[in-house]
Tab-separated table of C-alpha atoms in Angstrom:
chain	number	residue	atom	x	y	z
A	99	MET	CA	305.270	-113.424	19.117
A	100	ARG	CA	306.212	-113.961	22.751
A	101	ARG	CA	308.308	-117.033	23.320
A	102	PHE	CA	306.832	-120.344	24.292
A	103	ALA	CA	307.990	-123.931	24.160
A	104	TYR	CA	306.378	-125.908	21.369
A	105	HIS	CA	305.294	-129.546	21.592
A	106	GLU	CA	303.958	-131.954	18.971
A	107	PRO	CA	302.544	-135.006	20.751
A	108	LYS	CA	301.597	-137.972	18.562
A	109	THR	CA	298.830	-139.437	20.725
A	110	LEU	CA	296.039	-138.124	22.952
A	111	GLU	CA	297.632	-139.870	25.904
A	112	GLU	CA	300.924	-138.058	25.312
A	113	ALA	CA	299.176	-134.701	24.803
A	114	SER	CA	297.125	-135.160	27.945
A	115	ARG	CA	300.183	-136.069	30.001
A	116	LEU	CA	302.038	-133.008	28.670
A	117	LEU	CA	299.140	-130.748	29.679
A	118	VAL	CA	299.145	-132.224	33.190
A	119	ASP	CA	302.941	-132.151	33.595
A	120	LEU	CA	303.479	-128.668	32.132
A	121	GLY	CA	300.803	-127.090	34.314
A	122	GLU	CA	298.249	-124.354	33.848
A	123	ASN	CA	300.245	-122.241	31.380
A	124	ALA	CA	300.328	-125.018	28.799
A	125	HIS	CA	297.633	-124.622	26.162
A	126	VAL	CA	296.247	-126.771	23.385
A	127	LEU	CA	296.783	-125.574	19.805
A	128	ALA	CA	294.173	-126.730	17.290
A	129	GLY	CA	293.365	-123.854	14.902
A	130	GLY	CA	295.328	-121.192	16.778
A	131	THR	CA	293.102	-118.317	15.687
A	132	ASP	CA	292.215	-117.440	19.283
A	133	LEU	CA	295.310	-118.776	21.041
A	134	PHE	CA	297.845	-116.722	19.050
A	135	VAL	CA	295.738	-113.571	19.443
A	136	GLU	CA	295.598	-114.134	23.201
A	137	ILE	CA	299.359	-114.654	23.332
A	138	ARG	CA	300.108	-111.491	21.315
A	139	GLU	CA	297.637	-109.334	23.199
A	140	ARG	CA	298.880	-110.727	26.526
A	141	LEU	CA	295.425	-111.938	27.496
A	142	ARG	CA	296.858	-115.280	28.517
A	143	ASP	CA	300.175	-116.394	29.997
A	144	VAL	CA	301.361	-119.217	27.806
A	145	SER	CA	304.574	-121.072	28.619
A	146	ASP	CA	303.913	-124.075	26.383
A	147	VAL	CA	301.878	-124.720	23.258
A	148	VAL	CA	300.753	-128.307	22.733
A	149	ASN	CA	299.904	-128.763	19.057
A	150	ILE	CA	297.369	-131.599	18.733
A	151	LYS	CA	297.286	-131.524	14.921
A	152	ASN	CA	299.564	-134.512	14.489
A	153	ILE	CA	297.334	-136.760	16.556
A	154	PRO	CA	295.478	-139.146	14.239
A	155	GLY	CA	291.737	-139.714	14.263
A	156	MET	CA	290.380	-136.184	14.704
A	157	THR	CA	290.059	-134.991	11.098
A	158	ASP	CA	287.069	-137.073	9.959
A	159	ILE	CA	283.603	-135.820	9.054
A	160	THR	CA	280.995	-138.579	8.843
A	161	TRP	CA	277.252	-138.683	8.302
A	162	ASP	CA	275.020	-141.507	9.454
A	163	PRO	CA	271.238	-141.064	9.190
A	164	ALA	CA	270.789	-142.882	12.516
A	165	VAL	CA	273.521	-141.023	14.405
A	166	GLY	CA	273.802	-137.665	12.668
A	167	LEU	CA	276.875	-135.624	11.800
A	168	THR	CA	280.125	-136.486	13.567
A	169	PHE	CA	283.295	-134.447	13.205
A	170	GLY	CA	286.671	-134.403	14.891
A	171	ALA	CA	288.411	-131.659	16.847
A	172	LEU	CA	290.711	-130.778	13.936
A	173	VAL	CA	287.944	-130.151	11.391
A	174	THR	CA	287.954	-126.490	10.366
A	175	ALA	CA	284.957	-124.186	10.310
A	176	ARG	CA	285.426	-123.669	6.571
A	177	GLN	CA	285.417	-127.418	5.824
A	178	LEU	CA	281.994	-127.771	7.455
A	179	GLU	CA	280.639	-124.499	6.045
A	180	THR	CA	281.335	-125.570	2.469
A	181	LEU	CA	279.833	-129.072	2.722
A	182	PRO	CA	276.514	-129.198	0.843
A	183	GLY	CA	275.197	-131.793	3.317
A	184	VAL	CA	275.786	-129.418	6.237
A	185	GLN	CA	274.111	-126.533	4.397
A	186	ARG	CA	271.101	-128.731	3.632
A	187	THR	CA	270.694	-130.590	6.913
A	188	TYR	CA	271.912	-128.002	9.435
A	189	PRO	CA	271.296	-124.585	7.800
A	190	ASN	CA	271.453	-123.003	11.292
A	191	PHE	CA	274.981	-124.313	11.893
A	192	ALA	CA	276.067	-123.468	8.320
A	193	GLU	CA	274.839	-119.895	8.815
A	194	ALA	CA	276.723	-119.564	12.113
A	195	LEU	CA	279.884	-120.756	10.367
A	196	ARG	CA	279.436	-118.326	7.467
A	197	LEU	CA	279.148	-115.461	9.931
A	198	LEU	CA	282.229	-116.418	11.948
A	199	ALA	CA	285.189	-114.027	11.435
A	200	SER	CA	286.586	-114.335	7.864
A	201	ILE	CA	287.337	-117.061	5.322
A	202	GLN	CA	291.048	-116.859	6.191
A	203	VAL	CA	290.259	-117.400	9.876
A	204	ARG	CA	287.735	-120.172	9.144
A	205	ASN	CA	290.352	-122.026	7.096
A	206	ARG	CA	292.386	-122.397	10.303
A	207	ALA	CA	289.814	-122.200	13.102
A	208	THR	CA	288.287	-125.436	14.346
A	209	VAL	CA	284.690	-125.664	15.552
A	210	VAL	CA	285.738	-127.652	18.612
A	211	GLY	CA	288.266	-124.902	19.388
A	212	ASN	CA	285.519	-122.298	19.145
A	213	LEU	CA	283.521	-124.361	21.659
A	214	CYS	CA	286.442	-124.866	24.066
A	215	ARG	CA	287.190	-121.128	23.998
A	216	ALA	CA	283.675	-120.853	25.535
A	217	SER	CA	282.925	-117.275	24.582
A	218	PRO	CA	279.309	-116.372	25.478
A	219	SER	CA	279.051	-114.792	22.003
A	220	ALA	CA	280.597	-117.686	20.012
A	221	ASP	CA	278.475	-118.180	16.907
A	222	THR	CA	278.734	-121.951	16.698
A	223	ILE	CA	277.439	-122.621	20.215
A	224	PRO	CA	273.728	-121.621	19.988
A	225	PRO	CA	272.814	-123.756	16.956
A	226	LEU	CA	274.756	-126.752	18.302
A	227	ILE	CA	273.024	-126.505	21.686
A	228	ALA	CA	269.632	-126.051	19.992
A	229	ASP	CA	270.278	-129.219	17.972
A	230	GLY	CA	271.276	-131.219	21.059
A	231	ALA	CA	274.939	-131.722	20.090
A	232	ILE	CA	277.135	-134.012	22.198
A	233	ILE	CA	280.809	-133.278	22.844
A	234	HIS	CA	283.343	-136.106	23.143
A	235	ILE	CA	286.195	-135.669	25.588
A	236	TYR	CA	289.387	-137.620	26.170
A	237	THR	CA	290.221	-137.749	29.862
A	238	PRO	CA	293.137	-139.554	31.534
A	239	LYS	CA	290.503	-141.949	32.956
A	240	GLY	CA	288.839	-142.678	29.624
A	241	MET	CA	286.460	-141.149	27.082
A	242	ARG	CA	283.489	-139.087	28.260
A	243	ARG	CA	280.571	-137.664	26.367
A	244	MET	CA	278.423	-134.788	27.509
A	245	PRO	CA	275.544	-132.730	26.098
A	246	LEU	CA	277.079	-129.482	24.855
A	247	ALA	CA	274.398	-127.613	26.835
A	248	GLU	CA	276.133	-128.829	30.040
A	249	PHE	CA	279.709	-128.145	28.876
A	250	PHE	CA	279.983	-124.438	29.676
A	251	THR	CA	280.415	-123.088	33.205
A	252	GLY	CA	281.192	-119.411	32.575
A	253	PRO	CA	282.866	-117.006	30.166
A	254	GLY	CA	285.945	-118.858	28.878
A	255	ARG	CA	285.245	-121.744	31.269
A	256	THR	CA	284.156	-125.313	30.561
A	257	ARG	CA	283.969	-128.650	32.358
A	258	LEU	CA	287.317	-129.645	30.819
A	259	GLU	CA	289.852	-130.434	33.511
A	260	ARG	CA	293.621	-130.306	33.158
A	261	GLY	CA	294.638	-133.114	30.842
A	262	ASP	CA	291.193	-133.355	29.219
A	263	ILE	CA	291.014	-132.818	25.448
A	264	ALA	CA	287.769	-132.383	23.498
A	265	THR	CA	288.028	-134.744	20.533
A	266	GLY	CA	284.854	-134.192	18.534
A	267	ILE	CA	281.168	-133.396	18.221
A	268	VAL	CA	278.062	-135.321	17.235
A	269	ILE	CA	275.015	-133.387	16.032
A	270	PRO	CA	272.005	-135.726	16.094
A	271	ALA	CA	270.130	-136.242	12.841
A	272	PRO	CA	267.136	-133.895	12.590
A	273	ALA	CA	263.634	-135.311	13.019
A	274	PRO	CA	261.826	-135.719	9.670
A	275	ASP	CA	259.494	-132.757	10.190
A	276	SER	CA	261.649	-130.114	11.818
A	277	GLY	CA	263.001	-126.603	11.351
A	278	ARG	CA	266.114	-124.848	12.614
A	279	ILE	CA	267.607	-121.406	12.344
A	280	TYR	CA	270.369	-119.228	13.813
A	281	LEU	CA	269.941	-115.454	13.726
A	282	LYS	CA	272.954	-113.270	14.492
A	283	HIS	CA	272.576	-109.617	15.297
A	284	GLY	CA	275.609	-107.347	14.980
A	285	ARG	CA	276.558	-103.885	13.831
A	286	ARG	CA	278.241	-105.104	10.669
A	287	LYS	CA	278.260	-108.274	8.611
A	288	ALA	CA	281.928	-109.269	8.511
A	289	MET	CA	284.469	-109.846	11.277
A	290	GLU	CA	281.807	-109.199	13.904
A	291	LEU	CA	281.150	-110.599	17.350
A	292	ALA	CA	277.451	-111.235	17.947
A	293	THR	CA	275.594	-108.555	19.905
A	294	VAL	CA	272.880	-111.179	20.311
A	295	GLY	CA	272.573	-114.621	18.706
A	296	VAL	CA	269.414	-116.716	18.827
A	297	ALA	CA	269.092	-120.329	17.691
A	298	VAL	CA	265.759	-122.139	17.540
A	299	SER	CA	265.391	-125.781	16.534
A	300	LEU	CA	261.947	-127.347	16.662
A	301	ASP	CA	260.099	-130.493	15.678
A	302	ARG	CA	256.642	-130.163	14.153
A	303	ASP	CA	253.472	-132.046	13.442
A	304	GLY	CA	251.585	-129.864	11.005
A	305	ASP	CA	251.214	-126.495	12.696
A	306	THR	CA	251.856	-127.937	16.141
A	307	CYS	CA	255.303	-127.714	17.700
A	308	THR	CA	256.125	-131.071	19.305
A	309	ASN	CA	259.537	-130.169	20.728
A	310	ALA	CA	261.664	-127.014	20.827
A	311	ARG	CA	265.112	-125.912	21.891
A	312	ILE	CA	266.016	-122.238	22.147
A	313	ALA	CA	269.613	-121.120	22.757
A	314	LEU	CA	270.524	-117.486	23.402
A	315	GLY	CA	274.054	-116.190	22.721
A	316	ALA	CA	275.841	-113.109	24.127
A	317	VAL	CA	273.150	-112.460	26.770
A	318	GLY	CA	274.623	-114.297	29.755
A	319	PRO	CA	277.871	-115.719	31.159
A	320	THR	CA	277.418	-118.718	28.850
A	321	VAL	CA	275.086	-119.409	25.951
A	322	LEU	CA	271.726	-119.977	27.707
A	323	ARG	CA	268.853	-122.356	27.111
A	324	ALA	CA	265.502	-120.556	27.367
A	325	SER	CA	263.783	-123.567	28.975
A	326	ALA	CA	260.567	-121.852	30.040
A	327	ALA	CA	260.141	-120.369	26.562
A	328	GLU	CA	260.720	-123.837	25.102
A	329	ALA	CA	258.066	-125.286	27.419
A	330	LEU	CA	255.529	-122.745	26.165
A	331	LEU	CA	255.982	-124.080	22.635
A	332	LYS	CA	255.930	-127.796	23.333
A	333	GLY	CA	252.751	-129.530	22.170
A	334	ARG	CA	251.091	-126.275	21.168
A	335	LYS	CA	249.645	-124.993	17.931
A	336	ILE	CA	251.785	-122.059	16.832
A	337	THR	CA	249.917	-118.768	16.664
A	338	ASP	CA	251.095	-115.169	16.624
A	339	GLU	CA	249.910	-114.790	20.244
A	340	LEU	CA	251.971	-117.792	21.335
A	341	ILE	CA	255.044	-116.520	19.450
A	342	ALA	CA	254.703	-113.165	21.267
A	343	GLN	CA	254.533	-114.967	24.630
A	344	VAL	CA	257.599	-117.064	23.770
A	345	GLY	CA	259.543	-113.915	22.833
A	346	ALA	CA	258.592	-112.246	26.130
A	347	GLN	CA	259.560	-115.374	28.073
A	348	ALA	CA	262.983	-115.548	26.373
A	349	MET	CA	263.517	-111.866	27.287
A	350	ALA	CA	262.732	-112.714	30.909
A	351	GLU	CA	265.137	-115.671	30.919
A	352	CYS	CA	268.233	-113.942	29.521
A	353	THR	CA	270.763	-112.127	31.724
A	354	PRO	CA	272.612	-109.666	29.471
A	355	ILE	CA	275.250	-107.149	30.533
A	356	SER	CA	276.037	-103.739	29.069
A	357	ASN	CA	279.382	-103.473	27.309
A	358	VAL	CA	281.074	-101.730	24.408
A	359	ARG	CA	278.875	-103.512	21.869
A	360	ALA	CA	275.422	-102.869	23.341
A	361	SER	CA	273.455	-102.072	26.483
A	362	ALA	CA	271.720	-104.785	28.482
A	363	GLU	CA	268.323	-103.241	27.657
A	364	TYR	CA	269.029	-103.299	23.934
A	365	ARG	CA	270.247	-106.888	24.067
A	366	ARG	CA	267.147	-108.009	25.980
A	367	SER	CA	264.906	-106.230	23.510
A	368	MET	CA	266.692	-107.901	20.583
A	369	VAL	CA	266.284	-111.323	22.241
A	370	GLY	CA	262.524	-110.738	21.995
A	371	VAL	CA	262.650	-109.671	18.353
A	372	LEU	CA	265.003	-112.449	17.235
A	373	THR	CA	263.258	-115.209	19.199
A	374	ARG	CA	259.892	-114.320	17.661
A	375	ARG	CA	261.420	-114.152	14.194
A	376	ALA	CA	263.342	-117.413	14.684
A	377	VAL	CA	260.329	-119.406	15.964
A	378	LYS	CA	258.196	-118.196	13.083
A	379	THR	CA	260.887	-119.012	10.513
A	380	ALA	CA	261.717	-122.411	12.023
A	381	MET	CA	258.015	-123.374	11.935
A	382	GLU	CA	257.840	-122.442	8.257
A	383	ALA	CA	261.236	-123.800	7.178
A	384	THR	CA	261.202	-126.847	4.970
A	385	GLN	CA	264.312	-128.935	4.713
B	79	MET	CA	315.599	-124.185	19.972
B	80	LYS	CA	315.511	-123.893	16.208
B	81	GLN	CA	314.076	-126.616	14.054
B	82	ILE	CA	314.311	-127.107	10.329
B	83	VAL	CA	311.082	-126.523	8.416
B	84	GLU	CA	310.953	-127.844	4.883
B	85	LEU	CA	308.288	-126.250	2.741
B	86	THR	CA	307.650	-125.035	-0.781
B	87	ILE	CA	307.322	-121.282	-1.294
B	88	ASN	CA	306.033	-120.173	-4.697
B	89	GLY	CA	307.214	-123.442	-6.203
B	90	ASP	CA	310.711	-123.369	-4.657
B	91	PRO	CA	311.544	-126.037	-2.074
B	92	GLN	CA	313.084	-124.296	0.935
B	93	SER	CA	314.576	-125.346	4.194
B	94	LEU	CA	314.359	-122.745	6.957
B	95	ALA	CA	315.679	-122.863	10.517
B	96	VAL	CA	313.055	-121.350	12.842
B	97	GLU	CA	312.085	-121.372	16.495
B	98	GLY	CA	308.777	-122.973	17.462
B	99	HIS	CA	307.083	-119.714	18.462
B	100	ARG	CA	307.757	-117.885	15.157
B	101	SER	CA	304.765	-117.089	12.979
B	102	LEU	CA	304.705	-118.048	9.314
B	103	LEU	CA	304.348	-114.327	8.574
B	104	ASP	CA	307.566	-113.300	10.368
B	105	THR	CA	309.355	-116.277	8.846
B	106	LEU	CA	308.293	-115.410	5.294
B	107	ARG	CA	309.341	-111.795	5.768
B	108	GLU	CA	312.591	-112.343	7.669
B	109	GLU	CA	313.969	-115.852	7.103
B	110	ALA	CA	312.693	-116.180	3.512
B	111	GLY	CA	313.159	-112.478	2.666
B	112	LEU	CA	309.720	-112.198	1.057
B	113	THR	CA	308.420	-108.866	2.307
B	114	GLY	CA	305.501	-108.660	-0.127
B	115	THR	CA	303.281	-110.258	2.521
B	116	LYS	CA	302.458	-107.439	4.947
B	117	LYS	CA	302.127	-107.348	8.713
B	118	GLY	CA	299.118	-105.218	9.583
B	119	CYS	CA	297.327	-106.106	12.813
B	120	ASP	CA	299.199	-109.376	13.530
B	121	VAL	CA	296.007	-110.807	15.116
B	122	GLY	CA	293.982	-112.044	12.140
B	123	ASP	CA	291.672	-109.062	11.768
B	124	CYS	CA	293.045	-107.189	8.732
B	125	GLY	CA	293.944	-109.819	6.121
B	126	ALA	CA	297.112	-107.988	4.947
B	127	CYS	CA	299.159	-111.158	5.569
B	128	THR	CA	296.879	-113.451	3.536
B	129	VAL	CA	298.848	-116.232	1.862
B	130	ILE	CA	297.672	-119.488	0.316
B	131	VAL	CA	298.695	-122.687	2.096
B	132	ASP	CA	297.920	-125.958	0.307
B	133	GLY	CA	295.329	-124.121	-1.778
B	134	GLN	CA	293.568	-122.395	1.133
B	135	PRO	CA	293.880	-118.685	1.987
B	136	VAL	CA	294.955	-118.122	5.595
B	137	ASN	CA	296.305	-115.328	7.771
B	138	ALA	CA	300.066	-115.996	7.950
B	139	CYS	CA	300.146	-114.220	11.330
B	140	LEU	CA	297.885	-116.887	12.874
B	141	MET	CA	299.990	-119.836	11.803
B	142	LEU	CA	303.334	-121.016	13.149
B	143	ALA	CA	306.147	-121.550	10.673
B	144	VAL	CA	306.597	-125.074	12.065
B	145	GLU	CA	302.999	-125.816	11.080
B	146	ALA	CA	303.997	-125.193	7.445
B	147	GLN	CA	306.271	-128.266	7.452
B	148	GLY	CA	305.768	-130.099	4.154
B	149	ARG	CA	303.235	-127.576	2.869
B	150	ASN	CA	302.956	-125.526	-0.271
B	151	VAL	CA	302.885	-121.782	0.464
B	152	GLU	CA	302.010	-119.179	-2.164
B	153	THR	CA	302.657	-115.467	-1.626
B	154	VAL	CA	302.120	-112.358	-3.728
B	155	GLU	CA	305.689	-112.694	-5.068
B	156	GLY	CA	304.566	-115.813	-6.938
B	157	MET	CA	301.634	-114.152	-8.706
B	158	GLN	CA	303.441	-112.722	-11.705
B	159	GLN	CA	303.787	-115.127	-14.619
B	160	SER	CA	307.153	-113.583	-15.542
B	161	ILE	CA	309.109	-110.401	-14.910
B	162	ASP	CA	307.111	-108.527	-17.567
B	163	ILE	CA	303.755	-110.277	-17.374
B	164	LEU	CA	301.525	-109.374	-14.474
B	165	HIS	CA	298.692	-111.539	-13.226
B	166	PRO	CA	295.388	-110.178	-14.623
B	167	LEU	CA	294.410	-109.135	-11.089
B	168	GLN	CA	297.612	-107.121	-10.605
B	169	ASP	CA	297.067	-105.492	-13.972
B	170	ALA	CA	293.420	-104.687	-13.177
B	171	PHE	CA	294.407	-103.201	-9.795
B	172	MET	CA	296.779	-100.827	-11.586
B	173	ARG	CA	294.295	-99.870	-14.298
B	174	HIS	CA	291.462	-99.241	-11.828
B	175	GLY	CA	293.558	-97.435	-9.235
B	176	ALA	CA	292.569	-100.096	-6.693
B	177	SER	CA	295.667	-99.452	-4.565
B	178	GLN	CA	296.273	-96.224	-2.714
B	179	CYS	CA	298.747	-96.762	0.104
B	180	GLY	CA	299.040	-100.339	-1.152
B	181	PHE	CA	299.505	-102.004	2.225
B	182	CYS	CA	296.379	-104.179	1.951
B	183	THR	CA	296.972	-104.981	-1.730
B	184	PRO	CA	299.089	-108.171	-1.480
B	185	GLY	CA	296.558	-109.796	0.847
B	186	ILE	CA	293.616	-108.733	-1.283
B	187	LEU	CA	295.319	-109.989	-4.447
B	188	MET	CA	295.867	-113.415	-2.887
B	189	MET	CA	292.295	-113.590	-1.596
B	190	ALA	CA	290.826	-112.370	-4.901
B	191	ARG	CA	292.915	-114.886	-6.845
B	192	LYS	CA	291.460	-117.708	-4.779
B	193	LEU	CA	287.947	-116.261	-5.102
B	194	ILE	CA	288.152	-116.142	-8.918
B	195	GLU	CA	289.677	-119.632	-9.095
B	196	GLU	CA	286.715	-121.035	-7.180
B	197	ASN	CA	284.102	-118.825	-8.787
B	198	PRO	CA	285.114	-117.296	-12.126
B	199	ASP	CA	281.964	-115.161	-12.343
B	200	PRO	CA	281.358	-113.812	-8.843
B	201	SER	CA	278.417	-111.534	-8.085
B	202	ASP	CA	279.019	-108.281	-6.219
B	203	ASP	CA	277.777	-109.953	-3.031
B	204	GLU	CA	280.124	-112.875	-3.557
B	205	ILE	CA	283.092	-110.520	-4.043
B	206	ARG	CA	282.162	-108.656	-0.855
B	207	PHE	CA	281.751	-111.919	1.061
B	208	GLY	CA	285.018	-113.301	-0.312
B	209	LEU	CA	286.990	-110.176	0.611
B	210	SER	CA	285.281	-109.515	3.950
B	211	GLY	CA	288.407	-110.611	5.841
B	212	ASN	CA	290.570	-107.972	4.128
B	213	ILE	CA	290.503	-104.420	5.403
B	214	CYS	CA	291.386	-101.421	3.210
B	215	ARG	CA	291.441	-98.033	4.909
B	216	CYS	CA	292.048	-95.933	1.752
B	217	THR	CA	289.908	-96.863	-1.207
B	218	GLY	CA	286.424	-97.371	0.181
B	219	TYR	CA	286.593	-100.721	-1.684
B	220	THR	CA	284.741	-99.527	-4.809
B	221	LYS	CA	287.803	-99.566	-7.047
B	222	ILE	CA	288.970	-102.867	-5.550
B	223	PHE	CA	285.639	-104.500	-6.426
B	224	ASP	CA	285.794	-102.907	-9.919
B	225	ALA	CA	289.268	-104.362	-10.425
B	226	VAL	CA	288.224	-107.841	-9.247
B	227	ARG	CA	285.176	-107.834	-11.549
B	228	SER	CA	287.310	-106.678	-14.462
B	229	ALA	CA	290.054	-109.271	-13.831
B	230	ALA	CA	287.444	-112.020	-13.479
B	231	ALA	CA	285.961	-111.045	-16.859
B	232	GLU	CA	289.415	-111.072	-18.415
B	233	ILE	CA	290.260	-114.478	-16.955
B	234	ARG	CA	286.931	-115.860	-18.218
B	235	ALA	CA	287.620	-114.470	-21.702
B	236	VAL	CA	291.095	-116.029	-21.797
B	237	ARG	CA	289.678	-119.382	-20.671
B	238	ALA	CA	286.909	-119.240	-23.277
B	239	GLN	CA	289.489	-118.515	-25.948
B	240	GLU	CA	291.679	-121.405	-24.772
B	241	GLU	CA	288.710	-123.746	-24.886
B	242	THR	CA	287.826	-122.839	-28.474
B	243	VAL	CA	291.412	-123.282	-29.692
């Protein structure tokens, strides 16, 4: 591996100060499964690696029926994936975790790291946005919290400023009558980046949808909310005609590009298919 | 600047002097002299460098040696029970011809060992899911899955026998 200086701060304050003092080529190490690849493949100039794993207070996973699921920045994807409570309560998130890279990678990779990497195709982002997750951030001026939907500003870019460190996530507890799903479309099952990912989380009253969030992955510079498609669902009785309209609206709202994995036309078409399928399944899902 | 990393490798406490940027993989192969763990892609895609750290399989290429401070690392060299007794998985790989060039084999053995420990009777889908982070470019996987199924059956039989004794 290319050389870098290695730091092991013991507190968030110390880590934050290091990141400010060392400048833009200092990077946070949590899981390392993206950072070390970027260093080896020379995708990123890294002079300093700031390992935050020895900072206490970021390894907990807690559940509170009033608050929801809270987990720290050092919790691995595999830890969450294998928790029965996560599989039961957030099957959309559990599915996204199962489909992320490989078990070996998930044993190191952190979910918060996957979020901070801010790939438009990151599997964990759509279900967390659809469930209204909140990200907690240490800043030199104090703690901040922000809806995850507002965290991303572009491919690989977030609202984190130099010296800021994301410390954890809260996923609100689901409403009693609700359904949620994440559908990933790729060319193969394992070690695959999403060609398109669609997450739908909705609240129900019988066969009426009372609230809906739709998040579209890999079809824009960030994961997108399909707000107009969500509005079509809200307060309406779900019929096949409505589901078709919602699919068409999601297709209109996404902004895919063509690349090595798929053409823009194909991606847009799959947004329609997956959104229809996801709405239907989320309306029927019992949990 | 080198720092001393104290860790346990296959049951032996070791103290290795390494620089902060060195991967666990390079350190195992060069400083510890354990070349059974292979370097394939070096970016976490192929699984050839799979080792078990504190009970969890990881890609040794995606971990720094300094992160292994105080940890228990298991590599393919620690699989054999003795010089003449192979692990049932190693034996099954030989009997089924599950290795061709053999480069992926150490990583797959480590991953399969963990899979069978957690789930002694895995379905075909569970074997595929468990080994989906390990790439083999020779066998087409069929003989690997045969060997894992066969070793799992053998391990179950030995356990059943131990329980009745």
